[in-house]
CSV table of C-alpha atoms in Angstrom, one decimal:
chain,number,residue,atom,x,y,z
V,1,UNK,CA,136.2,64.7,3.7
V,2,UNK,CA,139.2,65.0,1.6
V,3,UNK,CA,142.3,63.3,2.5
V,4,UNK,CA,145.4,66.0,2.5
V,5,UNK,CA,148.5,65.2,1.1
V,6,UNK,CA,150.9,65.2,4.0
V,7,UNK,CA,152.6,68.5,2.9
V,8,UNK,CA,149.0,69.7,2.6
V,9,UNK,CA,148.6,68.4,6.7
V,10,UNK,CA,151.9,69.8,7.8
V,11,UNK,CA,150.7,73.6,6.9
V,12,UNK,CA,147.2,73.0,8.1
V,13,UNK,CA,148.5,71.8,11.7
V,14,UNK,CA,151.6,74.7,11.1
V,15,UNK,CA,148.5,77.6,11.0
V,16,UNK,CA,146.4,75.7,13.7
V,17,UNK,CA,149.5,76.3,15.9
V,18,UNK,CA,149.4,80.0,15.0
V,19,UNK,CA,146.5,81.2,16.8
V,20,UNK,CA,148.1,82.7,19.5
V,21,UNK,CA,150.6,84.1,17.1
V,22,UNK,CA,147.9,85.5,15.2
V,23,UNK,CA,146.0,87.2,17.6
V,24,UNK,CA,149.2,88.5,19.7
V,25,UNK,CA,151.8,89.4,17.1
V,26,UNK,CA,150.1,91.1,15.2
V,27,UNK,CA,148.7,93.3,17.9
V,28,UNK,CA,151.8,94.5,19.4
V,29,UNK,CA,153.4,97.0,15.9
V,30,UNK,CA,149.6,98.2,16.9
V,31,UNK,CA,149.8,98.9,20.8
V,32,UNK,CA,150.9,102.8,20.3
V,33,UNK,CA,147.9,103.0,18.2
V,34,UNK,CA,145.9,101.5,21.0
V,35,UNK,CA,147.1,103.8,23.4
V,36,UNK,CA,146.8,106.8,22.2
V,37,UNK,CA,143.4,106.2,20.5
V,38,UNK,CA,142.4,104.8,23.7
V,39,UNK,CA,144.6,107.5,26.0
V,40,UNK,CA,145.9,105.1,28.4
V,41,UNK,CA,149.5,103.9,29.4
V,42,UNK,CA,152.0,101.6,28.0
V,43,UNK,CA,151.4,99.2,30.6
V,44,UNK,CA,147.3,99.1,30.3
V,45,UNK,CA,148.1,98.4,26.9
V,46,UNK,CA,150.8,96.1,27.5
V,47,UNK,CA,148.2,94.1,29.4
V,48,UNK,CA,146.1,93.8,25.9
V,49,UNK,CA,149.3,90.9,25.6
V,50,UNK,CA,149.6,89.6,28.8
V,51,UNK,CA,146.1,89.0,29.9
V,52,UNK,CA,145.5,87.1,26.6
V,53,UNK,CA,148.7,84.8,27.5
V,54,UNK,CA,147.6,84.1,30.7
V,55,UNK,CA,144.1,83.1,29.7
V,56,UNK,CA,145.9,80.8,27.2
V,57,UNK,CA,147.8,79.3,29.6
V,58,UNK,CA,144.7,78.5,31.9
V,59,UNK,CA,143.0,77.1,29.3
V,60,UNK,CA,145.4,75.2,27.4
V,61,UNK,CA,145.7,73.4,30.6
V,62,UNK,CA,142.1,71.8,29.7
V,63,UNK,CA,142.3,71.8,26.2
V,64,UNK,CA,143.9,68.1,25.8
V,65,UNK,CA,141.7,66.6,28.1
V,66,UNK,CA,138.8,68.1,26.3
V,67,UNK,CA,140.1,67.0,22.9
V,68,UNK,CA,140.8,63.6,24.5
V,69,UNK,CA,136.7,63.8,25.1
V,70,UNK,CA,135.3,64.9,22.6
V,71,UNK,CA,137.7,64.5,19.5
V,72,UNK,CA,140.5,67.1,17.8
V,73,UNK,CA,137.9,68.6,15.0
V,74,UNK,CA,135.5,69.8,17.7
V,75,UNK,CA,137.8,71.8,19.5
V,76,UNK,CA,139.3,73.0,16.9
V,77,UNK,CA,136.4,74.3,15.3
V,78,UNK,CA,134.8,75.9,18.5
V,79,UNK,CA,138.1,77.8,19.7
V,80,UNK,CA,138.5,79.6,16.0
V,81,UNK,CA,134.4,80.9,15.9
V,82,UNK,CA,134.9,82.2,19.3
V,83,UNK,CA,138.6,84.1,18.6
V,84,UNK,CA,136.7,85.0,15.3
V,85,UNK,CA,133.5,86.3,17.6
V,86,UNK,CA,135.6,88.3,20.2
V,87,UNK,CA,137.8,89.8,17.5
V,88,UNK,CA,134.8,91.6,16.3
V,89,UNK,CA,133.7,92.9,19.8
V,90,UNK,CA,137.3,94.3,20.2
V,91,UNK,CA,136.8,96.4,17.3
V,92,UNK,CA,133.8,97.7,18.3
V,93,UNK,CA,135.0,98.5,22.5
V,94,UNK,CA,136.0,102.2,23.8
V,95,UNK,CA,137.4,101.5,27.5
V,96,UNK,CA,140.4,99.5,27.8
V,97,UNK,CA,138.3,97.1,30.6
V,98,UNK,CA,136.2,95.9,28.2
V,99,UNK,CA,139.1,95.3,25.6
V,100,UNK,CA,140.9,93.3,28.3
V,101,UNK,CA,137.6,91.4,29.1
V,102,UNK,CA,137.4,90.4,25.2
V,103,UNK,CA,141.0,89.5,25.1
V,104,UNK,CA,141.3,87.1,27.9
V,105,UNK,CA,137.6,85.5,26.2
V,106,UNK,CA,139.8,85.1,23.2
V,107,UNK,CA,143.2,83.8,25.0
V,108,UNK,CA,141.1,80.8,26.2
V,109,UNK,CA,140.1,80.0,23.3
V,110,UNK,CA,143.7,80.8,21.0
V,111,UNK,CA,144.8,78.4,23.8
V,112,UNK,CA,143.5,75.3,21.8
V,113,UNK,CA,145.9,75.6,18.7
V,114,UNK,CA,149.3,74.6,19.6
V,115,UNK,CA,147.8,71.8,22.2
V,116,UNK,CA,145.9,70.5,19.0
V,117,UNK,CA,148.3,70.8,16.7
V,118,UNK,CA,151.0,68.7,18.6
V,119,UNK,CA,148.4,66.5,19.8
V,120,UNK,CA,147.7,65.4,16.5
V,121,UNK,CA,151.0,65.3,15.7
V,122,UNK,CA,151.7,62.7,18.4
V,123,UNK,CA,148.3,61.2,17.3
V,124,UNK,CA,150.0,60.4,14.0
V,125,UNK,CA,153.9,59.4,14.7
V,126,UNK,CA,156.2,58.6,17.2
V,127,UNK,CA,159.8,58.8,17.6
V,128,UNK,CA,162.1,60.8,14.5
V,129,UNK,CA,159.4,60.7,12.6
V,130,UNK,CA,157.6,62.9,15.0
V,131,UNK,CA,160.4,65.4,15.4
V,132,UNK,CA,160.3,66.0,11.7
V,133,UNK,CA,156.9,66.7,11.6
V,134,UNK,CA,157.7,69.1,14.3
V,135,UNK,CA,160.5,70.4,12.4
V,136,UNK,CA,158.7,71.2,9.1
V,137,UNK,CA,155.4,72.7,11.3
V,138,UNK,CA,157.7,75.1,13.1
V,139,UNK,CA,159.3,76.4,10.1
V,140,UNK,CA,155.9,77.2,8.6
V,141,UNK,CA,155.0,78.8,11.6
V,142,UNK,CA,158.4,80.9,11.6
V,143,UNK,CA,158.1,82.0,8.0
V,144,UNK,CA,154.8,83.7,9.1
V,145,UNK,CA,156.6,85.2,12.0
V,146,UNK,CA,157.8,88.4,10.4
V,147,UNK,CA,154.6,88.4,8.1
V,148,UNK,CA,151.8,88.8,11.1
V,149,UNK,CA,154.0,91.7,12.8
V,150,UNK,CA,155.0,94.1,9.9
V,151,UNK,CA,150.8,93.1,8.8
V,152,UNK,CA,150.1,94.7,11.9
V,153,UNK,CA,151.8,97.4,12.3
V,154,UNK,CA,150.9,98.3,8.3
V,155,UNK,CA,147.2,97.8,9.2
V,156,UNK,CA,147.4,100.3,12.5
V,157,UNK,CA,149.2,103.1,10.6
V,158,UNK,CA,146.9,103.1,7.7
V,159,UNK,CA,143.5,101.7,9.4
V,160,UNK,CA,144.0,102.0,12.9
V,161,UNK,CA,144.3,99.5,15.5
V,162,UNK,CA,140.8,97.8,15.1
V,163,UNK,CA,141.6,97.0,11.6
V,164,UNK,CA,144.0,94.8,13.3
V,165,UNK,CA,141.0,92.8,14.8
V,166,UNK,CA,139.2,93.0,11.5
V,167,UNK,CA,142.1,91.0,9.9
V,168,UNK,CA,141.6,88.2,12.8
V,169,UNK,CA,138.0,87.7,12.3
V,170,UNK,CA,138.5,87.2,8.7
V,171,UNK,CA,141.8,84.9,9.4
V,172,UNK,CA,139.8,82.6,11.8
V,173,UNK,CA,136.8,82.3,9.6
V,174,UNK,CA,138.6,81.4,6.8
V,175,UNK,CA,140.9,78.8,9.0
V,176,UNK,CA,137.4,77.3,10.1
V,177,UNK,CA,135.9,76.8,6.9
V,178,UNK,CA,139.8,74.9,5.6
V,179,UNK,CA,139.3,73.1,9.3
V,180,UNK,CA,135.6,71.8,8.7
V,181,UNK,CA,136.8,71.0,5.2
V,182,UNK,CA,139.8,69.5,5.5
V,183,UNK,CA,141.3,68.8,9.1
V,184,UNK,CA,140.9,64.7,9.9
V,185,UNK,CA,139.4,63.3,13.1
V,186,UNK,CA,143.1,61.4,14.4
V,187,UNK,CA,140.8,59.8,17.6
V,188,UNK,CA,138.4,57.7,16.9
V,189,UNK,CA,135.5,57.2,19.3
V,190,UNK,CA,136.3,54.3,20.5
V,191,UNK,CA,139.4,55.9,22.1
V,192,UNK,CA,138.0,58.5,23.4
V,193,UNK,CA,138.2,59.1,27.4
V,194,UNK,CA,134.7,60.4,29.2
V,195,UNK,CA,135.4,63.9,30.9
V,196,UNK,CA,135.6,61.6,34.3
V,197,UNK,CA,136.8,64.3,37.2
V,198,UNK,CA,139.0,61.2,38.7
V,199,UNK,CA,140.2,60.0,35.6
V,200,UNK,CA,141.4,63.6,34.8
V,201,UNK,CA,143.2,63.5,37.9
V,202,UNK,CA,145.5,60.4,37.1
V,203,UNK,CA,146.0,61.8,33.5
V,204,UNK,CA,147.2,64.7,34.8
V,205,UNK,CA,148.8,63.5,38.0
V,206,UNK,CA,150.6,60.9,35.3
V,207,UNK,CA,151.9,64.0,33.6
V,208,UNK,CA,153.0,65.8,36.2
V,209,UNK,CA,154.6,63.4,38.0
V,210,UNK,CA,157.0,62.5,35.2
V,211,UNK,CA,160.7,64.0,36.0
V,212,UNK,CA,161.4,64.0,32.4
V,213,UNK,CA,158.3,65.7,30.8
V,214,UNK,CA,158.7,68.2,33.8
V,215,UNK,CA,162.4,69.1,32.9
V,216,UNK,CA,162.2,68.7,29.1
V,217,UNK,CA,159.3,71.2,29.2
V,218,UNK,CA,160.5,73.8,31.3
V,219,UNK,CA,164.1,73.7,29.1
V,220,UNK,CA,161.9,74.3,25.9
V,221,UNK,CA,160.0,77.1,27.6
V,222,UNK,CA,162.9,78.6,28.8
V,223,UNK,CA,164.3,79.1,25.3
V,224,UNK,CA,161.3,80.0,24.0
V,225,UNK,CA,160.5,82.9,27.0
V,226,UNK,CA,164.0,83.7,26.0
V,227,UNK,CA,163.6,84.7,22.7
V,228,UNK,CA,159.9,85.8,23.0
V,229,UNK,CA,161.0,88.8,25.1
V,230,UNK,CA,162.8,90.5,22.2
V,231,UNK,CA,159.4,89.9,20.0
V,232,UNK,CA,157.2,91.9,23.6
V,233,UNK,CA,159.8,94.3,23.5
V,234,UNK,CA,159.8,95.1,19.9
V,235,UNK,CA,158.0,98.6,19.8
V,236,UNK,CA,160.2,100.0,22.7
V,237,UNK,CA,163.4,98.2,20.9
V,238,UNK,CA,162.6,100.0,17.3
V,239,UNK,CA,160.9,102.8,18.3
V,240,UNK,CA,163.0,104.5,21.7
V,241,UNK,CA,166.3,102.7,20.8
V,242,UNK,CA,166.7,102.2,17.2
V,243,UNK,CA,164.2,105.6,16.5
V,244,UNK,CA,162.2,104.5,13.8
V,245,UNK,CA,158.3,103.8,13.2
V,246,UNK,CA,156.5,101.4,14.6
V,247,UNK,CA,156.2,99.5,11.5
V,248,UNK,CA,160.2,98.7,11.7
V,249,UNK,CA,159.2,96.1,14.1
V,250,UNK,CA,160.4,93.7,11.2
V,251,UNK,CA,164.0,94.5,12.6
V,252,UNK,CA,163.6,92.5,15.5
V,253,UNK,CA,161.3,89.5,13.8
V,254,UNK,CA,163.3,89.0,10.9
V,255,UNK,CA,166.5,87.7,12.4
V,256,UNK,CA,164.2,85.4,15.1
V,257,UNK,CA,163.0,83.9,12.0
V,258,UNK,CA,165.5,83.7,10.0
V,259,UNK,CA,167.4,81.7,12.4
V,260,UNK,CA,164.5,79.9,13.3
V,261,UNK,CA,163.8,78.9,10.1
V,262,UNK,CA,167.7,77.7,9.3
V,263,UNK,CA,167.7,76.4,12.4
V,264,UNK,CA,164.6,74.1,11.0
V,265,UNK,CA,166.1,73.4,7.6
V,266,UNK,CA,169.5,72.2,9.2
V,267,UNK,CA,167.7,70.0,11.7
V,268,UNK,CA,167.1,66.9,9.5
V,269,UNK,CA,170.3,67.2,8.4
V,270,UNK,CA,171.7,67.0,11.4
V,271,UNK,CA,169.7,64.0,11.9
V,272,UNK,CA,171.1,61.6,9.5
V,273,UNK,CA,174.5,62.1,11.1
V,274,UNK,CA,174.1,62.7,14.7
V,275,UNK,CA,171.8,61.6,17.9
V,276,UNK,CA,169.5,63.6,19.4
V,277,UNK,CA,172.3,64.1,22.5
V,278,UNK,CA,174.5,65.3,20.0
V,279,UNK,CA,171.9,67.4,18.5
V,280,UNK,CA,171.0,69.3,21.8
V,281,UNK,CA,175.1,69.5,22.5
V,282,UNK,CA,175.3,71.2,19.9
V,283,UNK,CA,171.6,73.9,20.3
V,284,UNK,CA,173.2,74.6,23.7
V,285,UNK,CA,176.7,75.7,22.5
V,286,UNK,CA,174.9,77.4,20.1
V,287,UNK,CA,172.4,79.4,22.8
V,288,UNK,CA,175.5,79.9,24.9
V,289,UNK,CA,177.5,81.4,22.4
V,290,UNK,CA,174.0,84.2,21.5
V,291,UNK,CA,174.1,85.0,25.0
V,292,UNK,CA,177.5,86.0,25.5
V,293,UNK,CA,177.6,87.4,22.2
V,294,UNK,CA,174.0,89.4,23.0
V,295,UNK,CA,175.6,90.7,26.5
V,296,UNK,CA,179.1,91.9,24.7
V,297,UNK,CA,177.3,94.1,22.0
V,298,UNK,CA,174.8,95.4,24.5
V,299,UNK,CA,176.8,96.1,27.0
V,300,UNK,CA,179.9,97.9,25.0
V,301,UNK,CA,178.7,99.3,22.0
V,302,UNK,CA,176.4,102.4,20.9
V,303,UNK,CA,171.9,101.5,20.2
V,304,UNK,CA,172.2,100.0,16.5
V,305,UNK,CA,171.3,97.3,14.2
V,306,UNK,CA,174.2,95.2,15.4
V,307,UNK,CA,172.3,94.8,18.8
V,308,UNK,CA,169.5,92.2,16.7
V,309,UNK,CA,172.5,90.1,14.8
V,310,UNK,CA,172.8,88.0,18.5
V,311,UNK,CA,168.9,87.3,17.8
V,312,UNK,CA,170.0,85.2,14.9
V,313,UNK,CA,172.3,83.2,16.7
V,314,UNK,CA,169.9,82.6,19.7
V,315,UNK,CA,167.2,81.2,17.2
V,316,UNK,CA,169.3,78.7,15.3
V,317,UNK,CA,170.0,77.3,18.4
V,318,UNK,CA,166.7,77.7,20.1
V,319,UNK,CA,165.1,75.6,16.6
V,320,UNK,CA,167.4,72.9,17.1
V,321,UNK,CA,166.9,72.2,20.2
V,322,UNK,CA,163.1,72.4,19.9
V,323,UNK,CA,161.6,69.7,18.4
V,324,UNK,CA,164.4,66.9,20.5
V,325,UNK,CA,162.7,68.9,23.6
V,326,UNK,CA,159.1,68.7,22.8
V,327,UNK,CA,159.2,65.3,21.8
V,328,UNK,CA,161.5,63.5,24.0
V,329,UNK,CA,159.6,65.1,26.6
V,330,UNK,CA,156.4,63.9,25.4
V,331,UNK,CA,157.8,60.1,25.3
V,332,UNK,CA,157.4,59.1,28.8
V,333,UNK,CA,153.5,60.2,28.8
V,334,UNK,CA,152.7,59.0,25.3
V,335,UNK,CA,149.5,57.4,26.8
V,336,UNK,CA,148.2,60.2,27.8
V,337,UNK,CA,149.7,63.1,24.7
V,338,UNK,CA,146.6,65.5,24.9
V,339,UNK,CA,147.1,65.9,28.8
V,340,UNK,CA,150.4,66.1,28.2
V,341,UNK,CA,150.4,68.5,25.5
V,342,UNK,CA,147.8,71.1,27.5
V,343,UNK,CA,150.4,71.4,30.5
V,344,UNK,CA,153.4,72.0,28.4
V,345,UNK,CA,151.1,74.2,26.4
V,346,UNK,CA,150.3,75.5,30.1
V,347,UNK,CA,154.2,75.9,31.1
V,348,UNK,CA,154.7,78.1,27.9
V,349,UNK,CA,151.7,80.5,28.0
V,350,UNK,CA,152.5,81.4,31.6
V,351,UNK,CA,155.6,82.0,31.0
V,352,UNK,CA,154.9,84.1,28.5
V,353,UNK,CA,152.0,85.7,30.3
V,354,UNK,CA,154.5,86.4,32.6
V,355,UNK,CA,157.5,87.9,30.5
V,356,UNK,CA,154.6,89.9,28.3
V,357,UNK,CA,153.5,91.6,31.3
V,358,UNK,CA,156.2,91.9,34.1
V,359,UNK,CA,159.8,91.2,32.6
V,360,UNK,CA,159.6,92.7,29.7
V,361,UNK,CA,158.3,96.5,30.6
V,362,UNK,CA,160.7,95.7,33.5
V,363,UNK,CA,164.0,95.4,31.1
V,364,UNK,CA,163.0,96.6,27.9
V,365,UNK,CA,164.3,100.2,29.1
V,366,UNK,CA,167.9,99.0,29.1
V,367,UNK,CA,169.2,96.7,25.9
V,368,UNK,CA,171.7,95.6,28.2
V,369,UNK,CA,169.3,94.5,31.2
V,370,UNK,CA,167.1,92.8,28.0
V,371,UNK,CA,169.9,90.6,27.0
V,372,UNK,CA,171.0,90.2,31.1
V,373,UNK,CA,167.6,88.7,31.5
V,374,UNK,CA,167.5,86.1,28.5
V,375,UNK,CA,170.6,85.0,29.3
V,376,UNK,CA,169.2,84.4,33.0
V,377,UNK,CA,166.6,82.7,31.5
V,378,UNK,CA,168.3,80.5,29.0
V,379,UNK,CA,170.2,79.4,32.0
V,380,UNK,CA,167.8,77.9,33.4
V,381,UNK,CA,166.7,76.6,30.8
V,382,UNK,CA,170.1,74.6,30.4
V,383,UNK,CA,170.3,73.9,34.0
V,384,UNK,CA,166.8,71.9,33.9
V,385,UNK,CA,168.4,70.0,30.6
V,386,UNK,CA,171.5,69.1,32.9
V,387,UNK,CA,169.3,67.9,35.8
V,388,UNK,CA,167.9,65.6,33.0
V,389,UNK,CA,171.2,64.3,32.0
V,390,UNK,CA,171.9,63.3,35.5
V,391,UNK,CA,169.3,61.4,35.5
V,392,UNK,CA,169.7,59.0,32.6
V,393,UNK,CA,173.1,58.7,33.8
V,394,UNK,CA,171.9,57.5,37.3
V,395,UNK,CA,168.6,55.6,35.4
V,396,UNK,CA,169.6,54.7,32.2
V,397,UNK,CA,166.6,55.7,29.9
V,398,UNK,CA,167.3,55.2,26.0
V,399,UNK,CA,165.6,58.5,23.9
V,400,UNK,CA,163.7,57.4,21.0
C-alpha cells in the first residue's frame, strides 16, 4: 500500500466523512422531483431524509466498537459497497415504502464515515495537533457543501431524481477503490478489542459516564442541528419564500459554507495567539450575535436574500467552535476514541434525524419561527458549554 502524503490523508479522511453528506444533500434540491414522480406528500418524502438519519444514528452507535474489532479499513470498505448497492435499488423502486426501506439500509451503513474518520484522526494525534487535522478535514468537507446540493438539484431537473442515486453508486465505488488503495490500517492487531458483550459495556459505560464528553458533545450537536435546519429547509426556503427553482438551493448552502470554510481558515490562526477558552469565547459571541441578527431580519423585514446573510455569521462561529468541541470532548475517553466517536456520531444523527423529520416541516413555513428555533437550539447548546465551565471551575481540569 502506498503511503499518502499527509495532505493526500487529510482529503481522503475529509470524503470518508462525507457519506452522509453525499447521500442526503444531494437528495434534498431532488425531493420535489421525488414527489411528484412518486405522487406522495412533502412529508413522505421528507422522510426519504429523516429515516436515513436516524438509521445513521443507530448505527453509528456500533460503528467504533466494530472498527475497534475488526480494524478501520474493513469497515470502511463494507459501509461504501453497501451505500453503493442500495443506491442502485433506489433507482430502480416505485412505492415510497420500499424507497424508505432502502434508505434506512443505506443510513446504517453512511453511518460509518464520520465515526471513521475521526477515529482515525484520534488514532493518529492528540491534543492541537488533532484539532488541526480537524480543522483542515472540515473545510474540505465544507468546500463540497454547496457542490453535492446544486449537483443534485442539476441532476433531478435534467435526469430526474434517480439519476441522483446513479451519481452515489458511482461516488461510493470510486471512494472504495481510493479506500482499498490507499486508506492505512491506524490499529494494529495487536490492539484490537474482541467484540466481548461485557467489555462493550464498560467501553461504553466509560463514555457515557464522562460529564465532559456528554456536555462537549451535545454543545457541538447543538450548533450543528442549528445550522443543519436551514440546509432541510432549503427547498421550502428557495422555492415558497425566495420563488425560485429548486436548483437555487445554492442560496442557502453557499453562505453555510462560506463561513464555514473562513471559519476553518481563521482557526489556526487563532491558535497561535489564543487558548482554546479564548477561542470558544469568542465562537459563542460570534453564534450569539447570528442569532440575534437572524431573528431581527426575519422578523422585521420583507422574504429576500438578506434573510441568508445571518447564515454566514452563524457558520463562522459554528467552525470555530467545532474542532475545540469535538476534541476536548474526546480527551477524557481517549482510551476508548472509537466508542467514543460512535456515540457523539450517535448524538448528531439523532439530532438530525430528528430536526430532518419533525422541526423542520414544523418551522420551515415561517422564516421567523425557523430562526426562533435555531436560536433555541444554539441555546442550549451554550448552556451545556456553561455547565462545563462550572465544572472546571469547581474541578480544575487543564484542556490539552
Amino acid at each position: 500500500m502506498k503511503t499518502l502524503s499527509p495532505a493526500a490523508l487529510t482529503a481522503l479522511l475529509a470524503v470518508i466523512g462525507l457519506l452522509n453528506s453525499i447521500c442526503s444533500d444531494m437528495l434534498i434540491p431532488a425531493l420535489p422531483s421525488l414527489r411528484d414522480d412518486l405522487q406522495v406528500s412533502n412529508w413522505q418524502a421528507q422522510q426519504t431524509i429523516s429515516l436515513f438519519f436516524a438509521a445513521c444514528a443507530f448505527m453509528s452507535l456500533w460503528y467504533g466498537a466494530l472498527a475497534d474489532a475488526w480494524g478501520r479499513r474493513t469497515i470502511t470498505l463494507g459501509a461504501l459497497i453497501v451505500i453503493a448497492l442500495t443506491a442502485i435499488g433506489c433507482m430502480a423502486t416505485r412505492q415510497i415504502e420500499q424507497l424508505w426501506v432502502l434508505r434506512t439500509l443505506q443510513g446504517l451503513a453512511s453511518g460509518a464515515g464520520l465515526v471513521i474518520s475521526r477515529t482515525v484522526v484520534r488514532d493518529l494525534h492528540i491534543g492541537p495537533t488533532a484539532q488541526h487535522l480537524l480543522s483542515r478535514i472540515m473545510m474540505v468537507q465544507m468546500l463540497s457543501l454547496v457542490a453535492t446540493p446544486v449537483l443534485g438539484g442539476w441532476l433531478a431537473q435534467n435526469w430526474g431524481w434517480r439519476a441522483v442515486f446513479a451519481t452515489i453508486a458511482g461516488i461510493m465505488l470510486a471512494l472504495a477503490l481510493a479506500c482499498w488503495r490507499w486508506l492505512p490500517e491506524t490499529l494494529p492487531r495487536a490492539q484490537r478489542r474482541p467484540l466481548q458483550l461485557g467489555q462493550m459495556w464498560h467501553s461504553y459505560r466509560s463514555v457515557m459516564v464522562s460529564g465532559t464528553f456528554v456536555r462537549l458533545s451535545l454543545a457541538h450537536v447543538a450548533n450543528w442541528v442549528g445550522m443543519a435546519m436551514y440546509a432541510f429547509s432549503a427547498p421550502a426556503i428557495v422555492i415558497h419564500h425566495l420563488g425560485r427553482s429548486p436548483t437555487d438551493v445554492y442560496l442557502v448552502f453557499a453562505p453555510i459554507t462560506a463561513g464555514m470554510v473562513s471559519g476553518f481558515v481563521l482557526f489556526p490562526r487563532l491558535g497561535r495567539r489564543l487558548s482554546g477558552a479564548a477561542i470558544l469565547g469568542v465562537a459563542y459571541r460570534i453564534l450569539g450575535t447570528a442569532v440575534v441578527l437572524n431573528l431581527a431580519v426575519c422578523g422585521l423585514l420583507p422574504p429576500g436574500l438578506i434573510q441568508v446573510v445571518p447564515l454566514f455569521v452563524y457558520s463562522l462561529g459554528m467552525a470555530l467552535a467545532l474542532p475545540i468541541l469535538l476534541d476536548w470532548a474526546l480527551t477524557p475517553v481517549n482510551e476508548h476514541a472509537g466508542v467514543a466517536a460512535s456515540c457523539q456520531t450517535f448524538m448528531q444523527f439523532a439530532a438530525m434525524a430528528f430536526g430532518a423529520g419533525v422541526l423542520a416541516p414544523l418551522l420551515w413555513d415561517s422564516l421567523f419561527s425557523l430562526a426562533l428555533g435555531t436560536g433555541v437550539i444554539t441555546a442550549i447548546g451554550a448552556w451545556c458549554l456553561f455547565r462545563e465551565r462550572q465544572f472546571r471551575q469547581t474541578r480544575p481540569c487543564p484542556a490539552p
